[in-house]
JSON list of C-alpha atoms in Angstrom, two decimals:
[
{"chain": "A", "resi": 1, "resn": "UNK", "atom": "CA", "xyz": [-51.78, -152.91, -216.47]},
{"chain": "A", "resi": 2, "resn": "UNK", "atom": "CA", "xyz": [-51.39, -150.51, -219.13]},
{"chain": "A", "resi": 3, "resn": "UNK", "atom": "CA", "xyz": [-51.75, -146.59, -218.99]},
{"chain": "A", "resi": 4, "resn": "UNK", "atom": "CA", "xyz": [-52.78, -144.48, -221.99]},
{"chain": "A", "resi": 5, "resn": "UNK", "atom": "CA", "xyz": [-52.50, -140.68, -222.21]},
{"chain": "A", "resi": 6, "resn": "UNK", "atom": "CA", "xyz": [-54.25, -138.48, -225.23]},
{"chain": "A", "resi": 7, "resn": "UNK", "atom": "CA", "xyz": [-53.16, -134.82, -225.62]},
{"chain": "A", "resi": 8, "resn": "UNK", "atom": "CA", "xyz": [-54.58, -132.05, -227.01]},
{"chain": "A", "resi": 9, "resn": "UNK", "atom": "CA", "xyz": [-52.97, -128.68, -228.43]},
{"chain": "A", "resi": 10, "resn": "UNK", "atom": "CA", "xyz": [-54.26, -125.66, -229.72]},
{"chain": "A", "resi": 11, "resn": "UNK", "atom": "CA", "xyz": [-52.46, -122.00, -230.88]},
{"chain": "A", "resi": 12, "resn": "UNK", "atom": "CA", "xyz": [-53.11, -119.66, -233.05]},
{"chain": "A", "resi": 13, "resn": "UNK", "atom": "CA", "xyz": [-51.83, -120.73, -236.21]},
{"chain": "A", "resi": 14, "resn": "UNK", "atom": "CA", "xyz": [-52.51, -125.19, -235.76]},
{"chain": "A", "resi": 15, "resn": "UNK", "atom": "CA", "xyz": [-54.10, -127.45, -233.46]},
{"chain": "A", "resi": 16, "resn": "UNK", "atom": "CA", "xyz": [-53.14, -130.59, -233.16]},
{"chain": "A", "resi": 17, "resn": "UNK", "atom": "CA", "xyz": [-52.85, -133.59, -230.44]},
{"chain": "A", "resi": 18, "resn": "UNK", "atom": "CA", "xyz": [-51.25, -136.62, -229.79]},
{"chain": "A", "resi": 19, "resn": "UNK", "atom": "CA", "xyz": [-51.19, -139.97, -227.99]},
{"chain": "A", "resi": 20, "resn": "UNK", "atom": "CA", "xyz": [-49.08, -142.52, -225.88]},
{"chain": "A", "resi": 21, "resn": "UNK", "atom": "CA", "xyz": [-49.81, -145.77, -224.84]},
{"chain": "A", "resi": 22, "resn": "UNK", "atom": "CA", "xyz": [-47.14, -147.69, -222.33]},
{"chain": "A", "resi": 23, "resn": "UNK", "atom": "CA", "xyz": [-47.28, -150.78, -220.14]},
{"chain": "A", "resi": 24, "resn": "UNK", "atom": "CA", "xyz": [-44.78, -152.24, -218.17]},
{"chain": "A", "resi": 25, "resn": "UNK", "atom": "CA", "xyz": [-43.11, -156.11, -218.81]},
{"chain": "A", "resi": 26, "resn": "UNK", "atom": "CA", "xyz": [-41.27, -157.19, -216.08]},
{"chain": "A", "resi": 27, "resn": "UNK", "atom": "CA", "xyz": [-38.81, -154.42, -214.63]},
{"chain": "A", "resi": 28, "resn": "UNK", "atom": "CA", "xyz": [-39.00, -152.36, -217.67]},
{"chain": "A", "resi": 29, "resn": "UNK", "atom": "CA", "xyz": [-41.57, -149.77, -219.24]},
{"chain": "A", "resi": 30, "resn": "UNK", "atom": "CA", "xyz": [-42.54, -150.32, -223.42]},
{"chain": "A", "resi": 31, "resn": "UNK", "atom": "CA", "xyz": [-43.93, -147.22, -224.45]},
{"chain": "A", "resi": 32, "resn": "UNK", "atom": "CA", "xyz": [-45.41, -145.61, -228.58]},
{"chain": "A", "resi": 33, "resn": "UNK", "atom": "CA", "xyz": [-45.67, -142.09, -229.00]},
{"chain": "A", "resi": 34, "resn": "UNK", "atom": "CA", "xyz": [-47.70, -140.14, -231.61]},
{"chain": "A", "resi": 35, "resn": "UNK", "atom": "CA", "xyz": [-46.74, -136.48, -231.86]},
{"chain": "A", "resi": 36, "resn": "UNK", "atom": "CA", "xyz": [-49.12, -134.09, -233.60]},
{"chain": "A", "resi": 37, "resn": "UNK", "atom": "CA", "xyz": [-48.25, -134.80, -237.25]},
{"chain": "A", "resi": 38, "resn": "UNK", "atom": "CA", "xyz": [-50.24, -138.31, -236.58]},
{"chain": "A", "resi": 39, "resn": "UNK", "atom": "CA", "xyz": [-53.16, -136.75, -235.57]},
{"chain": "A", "resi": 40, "resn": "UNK", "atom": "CA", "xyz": [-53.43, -133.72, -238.45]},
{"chain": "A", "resi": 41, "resn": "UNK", "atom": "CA", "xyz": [-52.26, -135.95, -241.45]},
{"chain": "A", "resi": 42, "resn": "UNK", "atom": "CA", "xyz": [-54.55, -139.01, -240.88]},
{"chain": "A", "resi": 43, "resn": "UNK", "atom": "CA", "xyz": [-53.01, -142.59, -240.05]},
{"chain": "A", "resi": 44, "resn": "UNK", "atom": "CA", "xyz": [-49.69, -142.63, -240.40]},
{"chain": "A", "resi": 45, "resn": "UNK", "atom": "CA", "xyz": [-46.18, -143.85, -239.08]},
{"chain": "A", "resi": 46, "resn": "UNK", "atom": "CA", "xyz": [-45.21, -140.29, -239.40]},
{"chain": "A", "resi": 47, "resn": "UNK", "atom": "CA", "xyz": [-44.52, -139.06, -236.26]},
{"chain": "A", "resi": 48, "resn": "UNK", "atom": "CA", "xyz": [-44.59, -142.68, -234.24]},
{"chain": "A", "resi": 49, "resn": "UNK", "atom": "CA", "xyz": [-41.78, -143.43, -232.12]},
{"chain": "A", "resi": 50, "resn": "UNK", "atom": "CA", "xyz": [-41.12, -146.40, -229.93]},
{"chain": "A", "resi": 51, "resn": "UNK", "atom": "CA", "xyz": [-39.19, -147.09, -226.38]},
{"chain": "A", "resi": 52, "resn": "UNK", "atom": "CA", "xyz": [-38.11, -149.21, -223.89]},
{"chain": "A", "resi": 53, "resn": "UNK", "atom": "CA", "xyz": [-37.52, -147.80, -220.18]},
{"chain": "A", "resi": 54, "resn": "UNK", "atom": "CA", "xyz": [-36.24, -149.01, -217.08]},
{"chain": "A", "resi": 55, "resn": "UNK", "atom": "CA", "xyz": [-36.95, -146.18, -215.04]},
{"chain": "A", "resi": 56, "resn": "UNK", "atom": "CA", "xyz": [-33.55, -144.59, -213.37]},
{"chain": "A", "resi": 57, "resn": "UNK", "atom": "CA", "xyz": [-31.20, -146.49, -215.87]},
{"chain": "A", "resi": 58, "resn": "UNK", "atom": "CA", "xyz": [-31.94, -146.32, -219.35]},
{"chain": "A", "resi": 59, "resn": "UNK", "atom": "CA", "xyz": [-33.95, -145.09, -221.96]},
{"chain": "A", "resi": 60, "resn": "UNK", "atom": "CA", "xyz": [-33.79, -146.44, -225.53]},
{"chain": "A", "resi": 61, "resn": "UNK", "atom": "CA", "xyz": [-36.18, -144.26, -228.32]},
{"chain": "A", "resi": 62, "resn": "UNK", "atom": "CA", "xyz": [-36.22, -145.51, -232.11]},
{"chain": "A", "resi": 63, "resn": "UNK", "atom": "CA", "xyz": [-38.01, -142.73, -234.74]},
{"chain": "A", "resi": 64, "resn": "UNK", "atom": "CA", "xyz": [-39.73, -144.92, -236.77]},
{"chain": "A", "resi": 65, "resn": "UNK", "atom": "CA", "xyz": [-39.68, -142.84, -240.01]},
{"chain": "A", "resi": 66, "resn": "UNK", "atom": "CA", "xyz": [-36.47, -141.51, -239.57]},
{"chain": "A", "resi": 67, "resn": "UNK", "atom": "CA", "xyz": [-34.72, -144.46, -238.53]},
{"chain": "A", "resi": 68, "resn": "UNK", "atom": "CA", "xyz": [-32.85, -143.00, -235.71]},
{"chain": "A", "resi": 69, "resn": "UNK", "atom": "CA", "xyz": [-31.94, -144.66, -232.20]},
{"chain": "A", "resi": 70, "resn": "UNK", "atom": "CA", "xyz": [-31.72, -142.30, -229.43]},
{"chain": "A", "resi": 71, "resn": "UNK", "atom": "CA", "xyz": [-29.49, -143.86, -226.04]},
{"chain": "A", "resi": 72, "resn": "UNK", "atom": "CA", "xyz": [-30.13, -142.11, -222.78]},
{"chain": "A", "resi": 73, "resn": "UNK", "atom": "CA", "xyz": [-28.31, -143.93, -219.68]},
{"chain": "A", "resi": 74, "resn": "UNK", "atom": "CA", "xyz": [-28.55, -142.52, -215.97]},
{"chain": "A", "resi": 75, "resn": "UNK", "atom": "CA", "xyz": [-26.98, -142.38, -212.87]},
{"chain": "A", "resi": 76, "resn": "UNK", "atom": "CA", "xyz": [-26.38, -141.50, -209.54]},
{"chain": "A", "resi": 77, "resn": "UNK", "atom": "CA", "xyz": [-22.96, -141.15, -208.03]},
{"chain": "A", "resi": 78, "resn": "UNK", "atom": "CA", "xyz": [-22.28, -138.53, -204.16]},
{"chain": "A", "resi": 79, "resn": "UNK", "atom": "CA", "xyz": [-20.24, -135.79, -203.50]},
{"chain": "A", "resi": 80, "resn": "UNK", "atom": "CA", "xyz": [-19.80, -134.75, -200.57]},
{"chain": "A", "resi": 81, "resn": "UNK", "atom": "CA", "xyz": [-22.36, -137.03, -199.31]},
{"chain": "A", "resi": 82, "resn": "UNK", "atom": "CA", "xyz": [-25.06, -135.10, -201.68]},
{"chain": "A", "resi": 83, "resn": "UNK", "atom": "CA", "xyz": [-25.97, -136.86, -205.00]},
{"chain": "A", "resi": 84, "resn": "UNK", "atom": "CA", "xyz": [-24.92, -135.91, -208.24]},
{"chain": "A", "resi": 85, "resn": "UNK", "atom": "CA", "xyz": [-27.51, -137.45, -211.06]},
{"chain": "A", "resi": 86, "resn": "UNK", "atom": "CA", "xyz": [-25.98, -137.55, -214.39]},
{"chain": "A", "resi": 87, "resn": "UNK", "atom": "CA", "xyz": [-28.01, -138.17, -218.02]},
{"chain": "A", "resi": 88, "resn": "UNK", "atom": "CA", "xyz": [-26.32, -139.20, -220.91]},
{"chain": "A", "resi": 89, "resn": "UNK", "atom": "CA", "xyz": [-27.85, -138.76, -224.25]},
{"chain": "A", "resi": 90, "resn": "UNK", "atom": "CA", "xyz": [-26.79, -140.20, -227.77]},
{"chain": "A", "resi": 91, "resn": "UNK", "atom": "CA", "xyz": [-28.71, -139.58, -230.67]},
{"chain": "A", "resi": 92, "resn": "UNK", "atom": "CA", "xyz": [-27.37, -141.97, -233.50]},
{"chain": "A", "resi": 93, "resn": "UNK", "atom": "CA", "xyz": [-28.54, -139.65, -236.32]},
{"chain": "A", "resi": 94, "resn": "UNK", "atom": "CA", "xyz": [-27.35, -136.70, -235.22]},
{"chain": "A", "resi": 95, "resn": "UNK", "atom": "CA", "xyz": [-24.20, -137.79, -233.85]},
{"chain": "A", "resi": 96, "resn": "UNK", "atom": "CA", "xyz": [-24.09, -136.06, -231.05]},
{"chain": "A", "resi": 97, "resn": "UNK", "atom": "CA", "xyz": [-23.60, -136.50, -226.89]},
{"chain": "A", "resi": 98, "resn": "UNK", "atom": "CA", "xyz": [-25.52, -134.93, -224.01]},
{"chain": "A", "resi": 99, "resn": "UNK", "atom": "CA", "xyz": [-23.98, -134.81, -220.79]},
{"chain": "A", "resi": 100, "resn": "UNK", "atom": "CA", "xyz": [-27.10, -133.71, -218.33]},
{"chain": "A", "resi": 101, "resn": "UNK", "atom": "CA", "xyz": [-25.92, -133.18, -214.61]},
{"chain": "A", "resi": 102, "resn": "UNK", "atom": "CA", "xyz": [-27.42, -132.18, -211.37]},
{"chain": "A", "resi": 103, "resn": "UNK", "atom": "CA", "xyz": [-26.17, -131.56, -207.93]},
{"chain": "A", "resi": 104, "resn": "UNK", "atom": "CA", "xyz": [-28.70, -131.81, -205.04]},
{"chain": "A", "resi": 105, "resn": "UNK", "atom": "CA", "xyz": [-27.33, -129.89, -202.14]},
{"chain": "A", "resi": 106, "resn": "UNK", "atom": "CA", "xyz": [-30.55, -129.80, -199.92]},
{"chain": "A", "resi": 107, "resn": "UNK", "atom": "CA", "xyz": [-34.04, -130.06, -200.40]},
{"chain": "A", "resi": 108, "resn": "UNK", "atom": "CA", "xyz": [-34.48, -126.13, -201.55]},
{"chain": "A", "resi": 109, "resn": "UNK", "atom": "CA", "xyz": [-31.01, -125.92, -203.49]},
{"chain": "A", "resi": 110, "resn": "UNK", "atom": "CA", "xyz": [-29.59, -127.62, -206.66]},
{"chain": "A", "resi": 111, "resn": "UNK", "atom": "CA", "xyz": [-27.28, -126.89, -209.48]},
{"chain": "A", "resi": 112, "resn": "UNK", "atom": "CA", "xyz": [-27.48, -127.83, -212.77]},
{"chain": "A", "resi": 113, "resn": "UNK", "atom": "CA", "xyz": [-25.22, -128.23, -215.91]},
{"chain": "A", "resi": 114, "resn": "UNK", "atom": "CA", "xyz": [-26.01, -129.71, -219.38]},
{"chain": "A", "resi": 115, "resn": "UNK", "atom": "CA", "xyz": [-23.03, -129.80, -222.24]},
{"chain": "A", "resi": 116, "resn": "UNK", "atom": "CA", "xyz": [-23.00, -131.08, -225.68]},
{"chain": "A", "resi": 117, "resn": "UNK", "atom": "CA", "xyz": [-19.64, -132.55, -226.00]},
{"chain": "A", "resi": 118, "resn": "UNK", "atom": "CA", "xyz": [-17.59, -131.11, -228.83]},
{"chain": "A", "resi": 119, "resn": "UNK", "atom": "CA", "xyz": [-19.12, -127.86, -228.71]},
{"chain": "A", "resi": 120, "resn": "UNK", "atom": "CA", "xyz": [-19.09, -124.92, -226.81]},
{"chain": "A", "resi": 121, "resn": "UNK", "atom": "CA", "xyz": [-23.16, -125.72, -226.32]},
{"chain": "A", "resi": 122, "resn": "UNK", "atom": "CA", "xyz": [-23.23, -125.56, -222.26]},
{"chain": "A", "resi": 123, "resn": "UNK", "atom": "CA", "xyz": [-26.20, -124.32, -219.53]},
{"chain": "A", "resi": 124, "resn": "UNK", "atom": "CA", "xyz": [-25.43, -123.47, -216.06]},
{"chain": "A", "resi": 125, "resn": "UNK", "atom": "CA", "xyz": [-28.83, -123.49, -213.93]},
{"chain": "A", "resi": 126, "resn": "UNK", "atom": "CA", "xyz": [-28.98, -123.16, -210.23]},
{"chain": "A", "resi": 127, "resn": "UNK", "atom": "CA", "xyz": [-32.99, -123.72, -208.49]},
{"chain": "A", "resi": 128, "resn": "UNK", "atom": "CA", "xyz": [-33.58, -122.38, -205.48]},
{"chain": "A", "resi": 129, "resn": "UNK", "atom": "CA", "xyz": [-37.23, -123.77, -203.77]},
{"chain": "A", "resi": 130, "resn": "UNK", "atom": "CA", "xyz": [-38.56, -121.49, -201.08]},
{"chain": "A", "resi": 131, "resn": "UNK", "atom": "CA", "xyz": [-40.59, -122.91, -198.53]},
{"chain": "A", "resi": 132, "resn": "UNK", "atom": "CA", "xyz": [-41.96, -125.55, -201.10]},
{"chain": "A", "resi": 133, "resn": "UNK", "atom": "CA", "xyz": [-44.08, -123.62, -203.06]},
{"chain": "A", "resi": 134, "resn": "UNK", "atom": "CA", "xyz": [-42.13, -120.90, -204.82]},
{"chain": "A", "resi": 135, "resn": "UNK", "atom": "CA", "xyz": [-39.17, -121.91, -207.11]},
{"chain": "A", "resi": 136, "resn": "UNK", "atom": "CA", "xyz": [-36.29, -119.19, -208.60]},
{"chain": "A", "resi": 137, "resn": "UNK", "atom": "CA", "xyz": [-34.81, -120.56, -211.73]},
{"chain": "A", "resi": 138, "resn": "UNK", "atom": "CA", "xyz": [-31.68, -118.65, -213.20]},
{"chain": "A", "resi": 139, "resn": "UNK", "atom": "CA", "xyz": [-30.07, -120.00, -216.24]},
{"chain": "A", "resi": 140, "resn": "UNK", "atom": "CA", "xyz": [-26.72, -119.17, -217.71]},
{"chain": "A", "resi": 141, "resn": "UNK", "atom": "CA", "xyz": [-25.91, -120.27, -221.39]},
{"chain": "A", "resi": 142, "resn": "UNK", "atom": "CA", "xyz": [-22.25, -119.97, -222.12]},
{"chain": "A", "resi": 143, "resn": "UNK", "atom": "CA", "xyz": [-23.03, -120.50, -226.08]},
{"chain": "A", "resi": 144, "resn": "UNK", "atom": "CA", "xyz": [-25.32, -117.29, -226.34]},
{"chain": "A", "resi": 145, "resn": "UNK", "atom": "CA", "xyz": [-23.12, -115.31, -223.05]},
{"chain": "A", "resi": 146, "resn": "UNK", "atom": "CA", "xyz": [-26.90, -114.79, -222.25]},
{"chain": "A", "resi": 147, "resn": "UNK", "atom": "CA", "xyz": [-29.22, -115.54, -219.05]},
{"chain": "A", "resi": 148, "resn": "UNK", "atom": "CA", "xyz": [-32.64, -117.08, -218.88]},
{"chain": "A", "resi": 149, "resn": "UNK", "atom": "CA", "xyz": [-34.70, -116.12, -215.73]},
{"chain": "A", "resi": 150, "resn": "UNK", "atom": "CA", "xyz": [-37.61, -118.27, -214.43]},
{"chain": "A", "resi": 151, "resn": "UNK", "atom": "CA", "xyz": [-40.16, -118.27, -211.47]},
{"chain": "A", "resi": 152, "resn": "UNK", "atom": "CA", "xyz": [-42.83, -120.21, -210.53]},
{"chain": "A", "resi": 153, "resn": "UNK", "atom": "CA", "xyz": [-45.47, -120.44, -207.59]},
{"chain": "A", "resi": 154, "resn": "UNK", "atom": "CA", "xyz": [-47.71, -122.98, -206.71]},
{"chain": "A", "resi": 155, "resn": "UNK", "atom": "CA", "xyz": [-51.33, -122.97, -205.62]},
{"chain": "A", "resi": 156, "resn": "UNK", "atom": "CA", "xyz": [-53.50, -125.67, -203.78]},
{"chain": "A", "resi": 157, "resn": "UNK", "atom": "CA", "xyz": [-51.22, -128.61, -204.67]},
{"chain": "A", "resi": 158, "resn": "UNK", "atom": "CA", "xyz": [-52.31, -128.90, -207.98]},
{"chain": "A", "resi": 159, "resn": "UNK", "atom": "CA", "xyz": [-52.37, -125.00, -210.14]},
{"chain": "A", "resi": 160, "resn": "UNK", "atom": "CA", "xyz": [-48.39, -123.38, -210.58]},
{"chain": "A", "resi": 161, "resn": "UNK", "atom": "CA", "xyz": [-48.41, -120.08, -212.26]},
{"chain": "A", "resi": 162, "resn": "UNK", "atom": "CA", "xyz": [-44.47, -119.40, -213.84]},
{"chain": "A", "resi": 163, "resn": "UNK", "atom": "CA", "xyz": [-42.95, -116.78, -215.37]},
{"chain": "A", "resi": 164, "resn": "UNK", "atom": "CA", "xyz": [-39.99, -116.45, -218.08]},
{"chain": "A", "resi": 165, "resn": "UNK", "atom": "CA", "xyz": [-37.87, -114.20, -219.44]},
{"chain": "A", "resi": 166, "resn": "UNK", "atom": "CA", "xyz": [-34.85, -115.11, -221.93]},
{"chain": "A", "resi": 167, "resn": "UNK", "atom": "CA", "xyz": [-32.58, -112.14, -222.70]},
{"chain": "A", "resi": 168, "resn": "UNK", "atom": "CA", "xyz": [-30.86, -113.50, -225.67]},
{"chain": "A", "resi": 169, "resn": "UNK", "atom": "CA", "xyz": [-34.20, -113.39, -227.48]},
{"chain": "A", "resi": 170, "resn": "UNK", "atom": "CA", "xyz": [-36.12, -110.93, -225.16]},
{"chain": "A", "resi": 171, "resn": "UNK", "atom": "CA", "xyz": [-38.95, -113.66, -225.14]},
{"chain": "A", "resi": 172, "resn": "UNK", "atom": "CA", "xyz": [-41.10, -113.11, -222.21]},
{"chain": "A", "resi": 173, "resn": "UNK", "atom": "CA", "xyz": [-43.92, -115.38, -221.27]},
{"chain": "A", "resi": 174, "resn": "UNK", "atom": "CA", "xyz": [-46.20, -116.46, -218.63]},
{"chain": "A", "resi": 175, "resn": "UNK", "atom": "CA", "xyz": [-47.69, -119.95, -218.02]},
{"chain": "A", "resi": 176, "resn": "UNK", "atom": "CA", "xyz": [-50.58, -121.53, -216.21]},
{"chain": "A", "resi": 177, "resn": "UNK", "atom": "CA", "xyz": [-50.98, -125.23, -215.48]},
{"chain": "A", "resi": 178, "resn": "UNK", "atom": "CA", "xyz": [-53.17, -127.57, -213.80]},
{"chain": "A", "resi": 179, "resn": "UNK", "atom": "CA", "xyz": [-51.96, -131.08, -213.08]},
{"chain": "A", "resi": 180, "resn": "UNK", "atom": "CA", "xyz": [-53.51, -134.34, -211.40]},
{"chain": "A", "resi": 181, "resn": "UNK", "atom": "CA", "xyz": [-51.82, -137.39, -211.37]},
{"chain": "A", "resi": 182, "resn": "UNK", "atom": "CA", "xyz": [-54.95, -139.27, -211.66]},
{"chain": "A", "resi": 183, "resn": "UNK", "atom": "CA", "xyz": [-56.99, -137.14, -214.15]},
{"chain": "A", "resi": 184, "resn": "UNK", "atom": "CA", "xyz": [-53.97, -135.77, -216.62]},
{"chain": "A", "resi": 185, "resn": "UNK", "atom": "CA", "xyz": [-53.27, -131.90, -216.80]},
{"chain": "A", "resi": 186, "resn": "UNK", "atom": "CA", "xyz": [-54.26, -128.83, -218.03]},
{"chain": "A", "resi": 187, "resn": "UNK", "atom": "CA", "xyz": [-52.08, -125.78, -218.86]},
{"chain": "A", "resi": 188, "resn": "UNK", "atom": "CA", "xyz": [-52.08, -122.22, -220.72]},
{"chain": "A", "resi": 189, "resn": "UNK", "atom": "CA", "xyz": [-49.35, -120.11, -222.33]},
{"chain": "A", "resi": 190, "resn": "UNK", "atom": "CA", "xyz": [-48.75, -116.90, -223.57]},
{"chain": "A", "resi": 191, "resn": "UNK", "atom": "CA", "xyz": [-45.75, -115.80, -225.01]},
{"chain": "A", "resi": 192, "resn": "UNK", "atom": "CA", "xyz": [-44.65, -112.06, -226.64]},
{"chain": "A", "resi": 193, "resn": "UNK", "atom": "CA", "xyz": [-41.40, -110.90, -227.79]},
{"chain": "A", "resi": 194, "resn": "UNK", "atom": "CA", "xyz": [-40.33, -107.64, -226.86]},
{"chain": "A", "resi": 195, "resn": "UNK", "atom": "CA", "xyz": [-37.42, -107.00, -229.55]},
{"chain": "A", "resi": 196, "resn": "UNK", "atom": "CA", "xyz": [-40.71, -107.03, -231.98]},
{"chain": "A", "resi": 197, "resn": "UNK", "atom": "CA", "xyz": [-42.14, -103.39, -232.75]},
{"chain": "A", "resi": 198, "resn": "UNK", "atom": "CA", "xyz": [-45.94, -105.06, -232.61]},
{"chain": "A", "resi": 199, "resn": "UNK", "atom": "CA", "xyz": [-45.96, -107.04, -229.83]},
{"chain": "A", "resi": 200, "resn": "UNK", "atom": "CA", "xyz": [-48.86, -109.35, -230.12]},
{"chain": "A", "resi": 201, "resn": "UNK", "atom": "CA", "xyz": [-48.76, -112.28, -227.66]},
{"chain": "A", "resi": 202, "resn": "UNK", "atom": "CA", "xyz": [-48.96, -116.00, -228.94]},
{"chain": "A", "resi": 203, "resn": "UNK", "atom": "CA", "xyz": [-51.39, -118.01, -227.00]},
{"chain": "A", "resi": 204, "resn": "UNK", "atom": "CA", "xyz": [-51.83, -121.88, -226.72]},
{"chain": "A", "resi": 205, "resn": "UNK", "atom": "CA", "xyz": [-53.34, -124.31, -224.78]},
{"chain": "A", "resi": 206, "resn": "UNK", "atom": "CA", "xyz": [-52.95, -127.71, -223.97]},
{"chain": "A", "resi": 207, "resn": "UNK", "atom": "CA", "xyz": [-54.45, -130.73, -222.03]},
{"chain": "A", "resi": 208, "resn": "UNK", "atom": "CA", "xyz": [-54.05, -134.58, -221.22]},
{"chain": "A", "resi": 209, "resn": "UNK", "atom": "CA", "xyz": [-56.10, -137.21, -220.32]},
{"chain": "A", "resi": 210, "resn": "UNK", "atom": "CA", "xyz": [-54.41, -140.04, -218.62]},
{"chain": "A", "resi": 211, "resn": "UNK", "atom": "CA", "xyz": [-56.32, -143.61, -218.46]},
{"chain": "A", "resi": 212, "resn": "UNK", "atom": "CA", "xyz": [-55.68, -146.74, -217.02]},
{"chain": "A", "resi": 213, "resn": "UNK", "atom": "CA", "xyz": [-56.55, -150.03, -219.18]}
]
């Protein structure tokens, strides 16, 4: 069986939308991607990428019009009896290694790291769930000696309403989604800097239909 999603996007200064289209062979996932340059510029193989998954081991993406090969490899090793999940990610083009880590300590605590190695590029995150619905998200980034707050809530199993703040860049914004695993998703953002002496907010909206062939 193969599953199909279309997306639509829509700010105020482009609209756009894109596509993916992914079946499974055997024990692993083939998957193309169109991002919104397809959709604005006509046919074209700008924009097109291609993958093969085996979900909770590997991901391999190839950029068609760049060329590039992207390598992401994952795993699960326990400390402390409580599983550590770690991401590796190698882009080909740009050279450069992800190391993505997270530490499940119960089912309303977790702490999370993610390094570029070579630099001093490094996010602390710690996620706190309470009582299943609401979720407290501080960020530290060692790079920018800044902190990135987030909070989220969630309505009748399928609305979340979340909140963000990044200090660094005094970016606030506020999101609303919709999501249903059978008839795609459905979400709103605003966005307004604060630094800026007219602070307009930047709206967009976006949606996906997800269809079973």
């Amino acid at each position: 069986m193969m599953k199909a999603s279309c997306k639509g996007k829509f700010d105020v200064d482009k609209s756009g939308g894109g596509a993916s289209l992914s079946f499974n062979a055997g024990n692993v996932k083939l998957r193309a991607t169109l991002t919104d340059a397809i959709v604005l510029a006509g046919p074209s193989l700008n924009g097109l990428s291609l993958a093969v998954e085996k979900p909770g081991f590997f991901i391999v993406d190839y950029n068609v019009p760049k060329k590039d090969v992207r390598f992401q490899f994952m795993n699960t090793i326990r400390i402390a009896d409580k599983p550590l999940n770690l991401t590796y990610i190698h882009s080909r083009g740009d050279n450069g290694t992800i190391v993505d880590g997270s530490l499940v300590i119960d089912r309303a605590n977790k702490l999370s790291a993610n390094y570029m190695l070579g630099t001093n590029n490094c996010k602390l995150k710690y996620t706190y769930i309470h009582k299943g619905i609401a979720t407290f998200e501080p960020c530290y980034d060692l790079a920018k000696d800044s902190w990135d707050f987030a909070v989220s809530r969630r309505f009748y199993d399928s609305d979340t309403v979340k909140g963000t703040y990044q200090t660094s860049s005094k970016m606030l914004g506020l999101e609303w989604s919709w999501n249903s695993k059978s008839r795609g998703a459905f979400k709103v953002c605003a966005s307004m800097n604060l630094a800026e002496k007219l602070k307009t907010p930047k709206l967009t909206a976006e949606t996906t239909w997800n269809l079973e062939i």
